[in-house]
CSV table of C-alpha atoms in Angstrom, one decimal:
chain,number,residue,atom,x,y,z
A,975,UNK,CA,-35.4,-65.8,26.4
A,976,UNK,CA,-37.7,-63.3,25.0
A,977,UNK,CA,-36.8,-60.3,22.4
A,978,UNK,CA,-39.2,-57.7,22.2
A,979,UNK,CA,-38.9,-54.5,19.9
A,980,UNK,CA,-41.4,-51.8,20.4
A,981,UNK,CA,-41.6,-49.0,18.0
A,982,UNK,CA,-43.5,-45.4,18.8
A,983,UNK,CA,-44.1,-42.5,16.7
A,984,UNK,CA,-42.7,-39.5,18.8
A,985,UNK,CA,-41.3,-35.9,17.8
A,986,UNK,CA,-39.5,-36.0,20.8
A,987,UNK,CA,-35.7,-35.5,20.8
A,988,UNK,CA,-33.9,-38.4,22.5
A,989,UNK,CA,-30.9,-40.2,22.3
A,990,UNK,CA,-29.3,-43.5,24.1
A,991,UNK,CA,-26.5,-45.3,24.6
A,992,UNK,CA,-27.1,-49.5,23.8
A,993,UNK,CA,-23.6,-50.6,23.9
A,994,UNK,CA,-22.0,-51.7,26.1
A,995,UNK,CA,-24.2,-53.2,28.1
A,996,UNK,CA,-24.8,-53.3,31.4
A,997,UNK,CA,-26.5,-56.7,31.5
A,998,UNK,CA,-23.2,-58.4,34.2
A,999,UNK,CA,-22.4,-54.8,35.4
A,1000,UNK,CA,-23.6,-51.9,36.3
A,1001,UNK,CA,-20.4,-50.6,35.1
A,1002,UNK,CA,-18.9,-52.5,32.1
A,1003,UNK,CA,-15.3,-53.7,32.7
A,1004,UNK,CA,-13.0,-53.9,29.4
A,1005,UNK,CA,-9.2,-54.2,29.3
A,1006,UNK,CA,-7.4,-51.0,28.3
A,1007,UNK,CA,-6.0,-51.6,25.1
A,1008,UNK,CA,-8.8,-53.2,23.3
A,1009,UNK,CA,-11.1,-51.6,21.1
A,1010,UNK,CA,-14.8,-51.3,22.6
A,1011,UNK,CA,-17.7,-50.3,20.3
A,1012,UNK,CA,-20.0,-47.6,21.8
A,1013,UNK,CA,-23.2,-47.3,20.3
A,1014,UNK,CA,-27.1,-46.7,20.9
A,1015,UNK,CA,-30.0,-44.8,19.2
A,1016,UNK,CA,-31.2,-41.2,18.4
A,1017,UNK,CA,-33.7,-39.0,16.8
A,1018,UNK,CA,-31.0,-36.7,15.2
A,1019,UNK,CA,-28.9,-37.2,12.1
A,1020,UNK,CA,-25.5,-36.5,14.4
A,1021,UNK,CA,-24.3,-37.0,17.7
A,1022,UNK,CA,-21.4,-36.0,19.7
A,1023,UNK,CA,-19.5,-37.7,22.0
A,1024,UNK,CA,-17.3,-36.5,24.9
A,1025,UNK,CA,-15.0,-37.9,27.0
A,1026,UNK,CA,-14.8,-37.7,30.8
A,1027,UNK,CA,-16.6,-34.2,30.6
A,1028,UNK,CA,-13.5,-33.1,28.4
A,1029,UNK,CA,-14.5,-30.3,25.9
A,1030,UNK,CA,-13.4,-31.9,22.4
A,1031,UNK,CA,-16.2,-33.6,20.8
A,1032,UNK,CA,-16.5,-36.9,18.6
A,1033,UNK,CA,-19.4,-36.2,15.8
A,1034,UNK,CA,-21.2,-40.1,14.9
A,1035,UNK,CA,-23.2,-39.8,12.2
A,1036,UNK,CA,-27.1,-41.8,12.8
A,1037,UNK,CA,-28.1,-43.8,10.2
A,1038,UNK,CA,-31.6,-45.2,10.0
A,1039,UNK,CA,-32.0,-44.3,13.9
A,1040,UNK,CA,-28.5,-45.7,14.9
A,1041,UNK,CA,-24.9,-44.6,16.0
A,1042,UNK,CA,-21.2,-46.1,16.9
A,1043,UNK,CA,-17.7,-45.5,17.5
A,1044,UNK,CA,-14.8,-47.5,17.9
A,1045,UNK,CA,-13.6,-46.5,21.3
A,1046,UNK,CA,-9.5,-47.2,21.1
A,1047,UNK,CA,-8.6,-47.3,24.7
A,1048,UNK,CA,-4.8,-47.3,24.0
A,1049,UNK,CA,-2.9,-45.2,25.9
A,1050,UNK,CA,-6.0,-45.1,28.1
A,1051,UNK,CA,-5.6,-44.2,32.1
A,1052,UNK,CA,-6.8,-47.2,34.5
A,1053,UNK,CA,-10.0,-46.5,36.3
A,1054,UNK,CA,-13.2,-45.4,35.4
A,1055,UNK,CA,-14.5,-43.3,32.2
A,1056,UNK,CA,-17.3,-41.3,32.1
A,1057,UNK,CA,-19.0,-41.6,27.8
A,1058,UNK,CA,-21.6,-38.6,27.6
A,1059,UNK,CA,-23.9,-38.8,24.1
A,1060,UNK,CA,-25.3,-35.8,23.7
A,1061,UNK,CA,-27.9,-34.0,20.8
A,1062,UNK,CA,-27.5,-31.0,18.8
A,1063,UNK,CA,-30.6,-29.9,21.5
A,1064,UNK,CA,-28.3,-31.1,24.6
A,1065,UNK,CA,-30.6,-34.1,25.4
A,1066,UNK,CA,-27.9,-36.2,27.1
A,1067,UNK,CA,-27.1,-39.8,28.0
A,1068,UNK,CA,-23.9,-41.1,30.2
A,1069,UNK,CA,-22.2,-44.3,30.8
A,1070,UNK,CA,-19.4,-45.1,33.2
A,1071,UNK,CA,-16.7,-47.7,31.5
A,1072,UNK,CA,-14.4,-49.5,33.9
A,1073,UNK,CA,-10.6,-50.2,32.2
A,1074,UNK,CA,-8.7,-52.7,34.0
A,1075,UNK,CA,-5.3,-54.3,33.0
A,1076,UNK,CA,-5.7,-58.1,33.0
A,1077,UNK,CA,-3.8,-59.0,30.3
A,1078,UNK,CA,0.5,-60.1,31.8
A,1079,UNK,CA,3.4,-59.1,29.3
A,1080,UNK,CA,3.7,-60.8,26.0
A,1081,UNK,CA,7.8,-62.2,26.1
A,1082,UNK,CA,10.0,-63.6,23.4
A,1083,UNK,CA,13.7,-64.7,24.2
A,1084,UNK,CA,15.6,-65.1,20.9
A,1085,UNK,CA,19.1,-65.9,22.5
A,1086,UNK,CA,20.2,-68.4,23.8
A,1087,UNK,CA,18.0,-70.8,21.8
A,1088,UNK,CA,16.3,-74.3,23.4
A,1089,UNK,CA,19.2,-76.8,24.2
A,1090,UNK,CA,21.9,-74.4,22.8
A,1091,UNK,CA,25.5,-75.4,23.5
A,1092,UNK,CA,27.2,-72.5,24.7
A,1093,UNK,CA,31.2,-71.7,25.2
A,1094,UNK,CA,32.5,-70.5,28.2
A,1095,UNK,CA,32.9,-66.7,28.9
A,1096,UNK,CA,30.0,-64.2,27.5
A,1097,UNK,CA,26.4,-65.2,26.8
A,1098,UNK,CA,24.5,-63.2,25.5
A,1099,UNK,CA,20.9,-63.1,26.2
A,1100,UNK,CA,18.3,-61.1,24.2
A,1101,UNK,CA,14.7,-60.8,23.3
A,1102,UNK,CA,11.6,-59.2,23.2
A,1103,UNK,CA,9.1,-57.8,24.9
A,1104,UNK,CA,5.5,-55.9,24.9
A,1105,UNK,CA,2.5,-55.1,26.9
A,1106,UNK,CA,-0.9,-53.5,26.5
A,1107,UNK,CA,0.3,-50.6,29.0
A,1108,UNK,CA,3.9,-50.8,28.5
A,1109,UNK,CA,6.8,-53.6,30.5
A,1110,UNK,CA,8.6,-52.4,33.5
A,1111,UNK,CA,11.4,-54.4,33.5
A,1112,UNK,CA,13.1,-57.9,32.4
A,1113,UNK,CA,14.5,-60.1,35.0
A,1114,UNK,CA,17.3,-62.5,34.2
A,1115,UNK,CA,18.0,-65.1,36.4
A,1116,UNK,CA,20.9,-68.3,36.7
A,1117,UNK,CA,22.1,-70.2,39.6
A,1118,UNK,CA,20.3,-67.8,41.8
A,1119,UNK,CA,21.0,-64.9,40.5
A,1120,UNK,CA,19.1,-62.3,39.4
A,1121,UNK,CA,19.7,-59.3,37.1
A,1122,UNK,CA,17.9,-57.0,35.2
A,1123,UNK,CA,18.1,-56.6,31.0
A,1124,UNK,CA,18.7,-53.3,29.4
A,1125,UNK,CA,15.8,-52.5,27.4
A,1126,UNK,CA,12.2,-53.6,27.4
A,1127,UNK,CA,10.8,-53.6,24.1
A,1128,UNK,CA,14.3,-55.5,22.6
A,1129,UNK,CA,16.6,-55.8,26.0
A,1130,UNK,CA,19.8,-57.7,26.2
A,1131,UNK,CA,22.0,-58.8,28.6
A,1132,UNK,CA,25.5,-59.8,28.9
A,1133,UNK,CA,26.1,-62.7,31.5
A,1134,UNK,CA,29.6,-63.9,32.3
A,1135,UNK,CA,30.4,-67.5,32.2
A,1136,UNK,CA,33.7,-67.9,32.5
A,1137,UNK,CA,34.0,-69.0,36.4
A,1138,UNK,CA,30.8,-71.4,36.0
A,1139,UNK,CA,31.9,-75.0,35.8
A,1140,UNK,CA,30.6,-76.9,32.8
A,1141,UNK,CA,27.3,-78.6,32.8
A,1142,UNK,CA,23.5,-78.1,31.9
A,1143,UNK,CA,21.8,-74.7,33.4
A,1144,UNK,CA,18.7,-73.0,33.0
A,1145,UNK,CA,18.0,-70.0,32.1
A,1146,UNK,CA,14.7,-68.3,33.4
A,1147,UNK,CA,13.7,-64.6,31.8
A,1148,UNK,CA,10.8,-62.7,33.1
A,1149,UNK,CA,8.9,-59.5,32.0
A,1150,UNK,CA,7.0,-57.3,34.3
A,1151,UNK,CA,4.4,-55.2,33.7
A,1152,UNK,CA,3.5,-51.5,35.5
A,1153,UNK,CA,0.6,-53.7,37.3
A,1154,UNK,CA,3.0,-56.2,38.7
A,1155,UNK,CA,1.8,-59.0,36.0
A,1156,UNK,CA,4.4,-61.4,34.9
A,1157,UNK,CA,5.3,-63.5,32.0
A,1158,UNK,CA,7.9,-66.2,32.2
A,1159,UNK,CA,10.2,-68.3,29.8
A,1160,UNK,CA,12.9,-71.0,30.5
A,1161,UNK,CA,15.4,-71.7,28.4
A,1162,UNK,CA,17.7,-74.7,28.9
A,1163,UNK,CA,21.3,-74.7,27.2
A,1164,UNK,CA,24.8,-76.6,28.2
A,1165,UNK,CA,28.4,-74.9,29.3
A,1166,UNK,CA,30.7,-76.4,27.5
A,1167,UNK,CA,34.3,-75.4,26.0
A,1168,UNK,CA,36.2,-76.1,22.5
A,1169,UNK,CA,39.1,-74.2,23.2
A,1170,UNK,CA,42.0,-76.6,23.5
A,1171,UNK,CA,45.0,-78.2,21.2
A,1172,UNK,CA,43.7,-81.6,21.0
A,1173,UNK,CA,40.9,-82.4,18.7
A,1174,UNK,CA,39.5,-85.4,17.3
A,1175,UNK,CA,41.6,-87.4,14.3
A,1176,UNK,CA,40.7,-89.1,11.5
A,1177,UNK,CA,42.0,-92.7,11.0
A,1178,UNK,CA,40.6,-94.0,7.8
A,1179,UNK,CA,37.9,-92.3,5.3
A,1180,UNK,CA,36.3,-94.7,2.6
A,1181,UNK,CA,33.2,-94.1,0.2
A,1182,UNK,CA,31.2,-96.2,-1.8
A,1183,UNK,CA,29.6,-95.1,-4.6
């Protein structure tokens, strides 16, 4: 591996974009939601970055020959992005960024918990739920059933025990993303019931100090 850094005395206006590279790919590939630094070189003291040809302009300050920007791609649309760096002289550079969604749903079930113990009739099932581009749905799903939460972000559902006979179930929730990317959690937890007359007696209590 060799590094090589040439320097040239020029009055020419110019200006370049460094970063990010395209050393893998021709176009780089990042994954919408995370921040990607754009940066390069330039005669000037400013540069102004644009967008996908849009109008508005980002002024970067160059210090000692260099610029950046944080690029937040939140929010960002899928697909290919078009960075033009441009001079107060209109001495242009362009790079095409690829945003991809990669990353599946992040998913969090609060209710029921691990191993719970729970009585027959309601159970209610609830958690949370996010994603870089936003969840489509939560699936809920016992004995072959499927149904889907209310809510994304928090969602809940209310699930009907009372004809199931007692025993150990599992309990599988997934979250969906717009791309079709999954995230899925089990939890286990055992029907049981506590609603009846008899209950257990005491025959003798002693202590010891």
């Amino acid at each position: 591996n060799v590094t090589l850094e040439v320097s040239v005395q020029t009055t020419t206006e110019h200006v370049q974009i460094v970063t990010p590279d395209t050393v893998l790919f021709e176009t780089p590939i990042v994954n919408v939601g995370d921040t990607v630094l754009l940066s390069g070189v330039a005669s000037t003291d400013l540069v102004f970055l644009c967008f996908d040809g849009n109008p508005a302009v980002i002024e970067c300050p160059v210090v000692d020959g260099e610029w950046g920007y944080a690029w937040d791609t939140s929010g960002e649309t899928l697909g290919s992005h078009l960075i033009t760096v441009l001079t107060p002289g209109n001495i242009t550079d362009e790079r095409s960024v690829l945003l991809i969604d990669a990353l599946p749903p992040m998913l969090s079930v609060e209710t029921p918990a691990e191993g719970a113990i729970a009585e027959r009739g309601i159970l209610s099932i609830s958690g949370y739920s996010s994603d870089n581009l936003g969840v489509d749905q939560v699936e809920v799903s016992l004995n072959n059933i499927t149904k889907t939460a209310v809510g994304t972000t928090t969602w809940n559902l209310s699930w009907d025990l009372s004809q199931y006979p007692l025993g150990d179930y599992a309990l599988s929730v997934k979250a969906v993303d717009a791309q079709g990317l999954v995230c899925l959690q089990t939890r286990r937890f055992v029907l049981n019931e506590s609603g009846h007359s008899w209950c257990p007696q005491i025959n003798s209590l002693s202590y010891t100090p």
